[in-house]
Amino acid sequence: MPFDPATFALILGISVVAGFVGSLLGLGGGVIVVPVLAGGLGFDIRRVIGASLVSVIATSSGAAAAYVRDRLTNLRIAMFLELATTSGALVGAYVSSLLPVRVLFLLFSALLLYSAYGMFQRRHLETGARVPDSPWARRLRLEGSYYDEAMGRTIPYRAGRLAPGFAIMMGAGGLSGVVGIGSGLFKVLGMDMVMGLPIKVSTATSNFMIGVTAAAGAGVHLARGNVDPMLAAPVALGVLLGAWAGSRVLPRLRGRAIRAAFVPLLLYMAGEMFWRGIAGS
C-alpha cells in the first residue's frame, strides 16, 4: 500500500480509535491495529506487530499517568502480578513445546467463551464481586480505594484468590508469546472475575502492566528491524491521543457499561482463536 498523506491520516484515525478502546478496556491498541492494518490494509504483518507493540507502550504511557492520579491503577497489585506475567513467558515457552499450537488456540477459545458467559452474568455489577478473604492479600497490602465519579462515592477493595489469580497471570504472560495475541484481555479477566477487583481498577491496572510487558517485546522487534518508523509513528501518535481521551472518559463510566463492552469483544476473540485452531494458522 502506498504511503502518502491520505494513508498517514487513515492510519492515524484507526489508531485513535484503537487507543481510545484500548485505554477503556485495558487491552492496548493491538486488538484493533493488527487485524485492520495487516488484514484490512495489507501491511506486512511483522511491521504491523512491531508498530502494535510500540502502540501498546503508547497506550500504557498515555493512560497510566491519569489512572495513577485518579487512584484507579493499583501499583502494588500491578507489580505483584507482573512477577507472574514475566514468569509466564518462560512457562508458556515450555508448554508450547508440549502441545500443538492448534490445541492451544482451541483451549483458549473455549476459555474465552466461558469468560463471556461469566461476564454476561455479572453485567449488573458496578464494583468487584465478593470473593473469599485472603490473609496473604492483607499481609501484602493488595488493597486500595478510589473515588467513583459515576457512583459519587469512594469504593474500597481488596484482592482475593491470589493463587488462581497468580496462575492466570502466568498464563497471560505466556499467551502473547505462544499464540501471538495481547495478554491484556486475560489480565483484566483474571483481576475482575477471579480476584474480585472492581472493573475500573482491573482495566487501569492492566493498562499499566501491558506497557511493562510490551517494552521487552518491542526491544526484540526493534533489534530485528521490524519497527518501521513510517508505520510506527502514526500508530503511536494516534494511539496516544486515543488513550488520553479514553483516560478522561473511563472515570465517568458506570462499571456495568464497561462489562457490557467486554462481552462482544470476548465473543469476537473466541471466534478468531477458534478459527485459527481449525485452520491451523
Short mmCIF file of C-alpha atoms in Angstrom, two decimals, residues 15-26 59 62-64 66-67 69-70 72 200 203-204 207 238-253 258:
data_model
loop_
_atom_site.label_atom_id
_atom_site.label_comp_id
_atom_site.label_asym_id
_atom_site.label_seq_id
_atom_site.Cartn_x
_atom_site.Cartn_y
_atom_site.Cartn_z
CA SER A 15 -5.04 4.31 15.80
CA VAL A 16 -7.01 6.99 17.66
CA VAL A 17 -9.97 4.59 17.86
CA ALA A 18 -7.68 1.72 18.92
CA GLY A 19 -6.09 3.83 21.67
CA PHE A 20 -9.48 5.01 22.95
CA VAL A 21 -10.92 1.49 23.16
CA GLY A 22 -7.66 0.05 24.48
CA SER A 23 -7.39 2.51 27.35
CA LEU A 24 -11.03 1.93 28.38
CA LEU A 25 -10.74 -1.87 28.40
CA GLY A 26 -7.08 -2.24 29.45
CA THR A 59 -1.44 3.36 25.26
CA GLY A 62 -0.87 7.86 27.70
CA ALA A 63 -3.39 6.43 30.12
CA ALA A 64 -1.21 5.36 33.04
CA ALA A 66 -4.11 9.81 34.52
CA TYR A 67 -5.18 6.49 36.05
CA ARG A 69 -3.51 10.23 39.53
CA ASP A 70 -7.16 9.10 39.85
CA LEU A 72 -7.59 3.68 39.63
CA LYS A 200 -12.24 0.07 36.59
CA THR A 203 -8.65 -2.14 33.31
CA ALA A 204 -6.49 0.70 34.68
CA ASN A 207 -3.10 -0.64 31.16
CA GLY A 238 -2.90 8.11 17.14
CA VAL A 239 -2.96 5.58 19.95
CA LEU A 240 -1.50 8.13 22.36
CA LEU A 241 -4.25 10.63 21.50
CA GLY A 242 -6.95 7.97 21.79
CA ALA A 243 -5.56 6.70 25.11
CA TRP A 244 -5.55 10.23 26.51
CA ALA A 245 -9.21 10.67 25.51
CA GLY A 246 -10.11 7.27 26.98
CA SER A 247 -8.46 8.13 30.28
CA ARG A 248 -10.73 11.19 30.52
CA VAL A 249 -13.87 9.10 29.87
CA LEU A 250 -13.27 5.97 32.00
CA PRO A 251 -13.76 7.59 35.45
CA ARG A 252 -17.21 8.81 34.33
CA LEU A 253 -18.44 5.44 33.03
CA ILE A 258 -17.56 -1.43 30.80
#
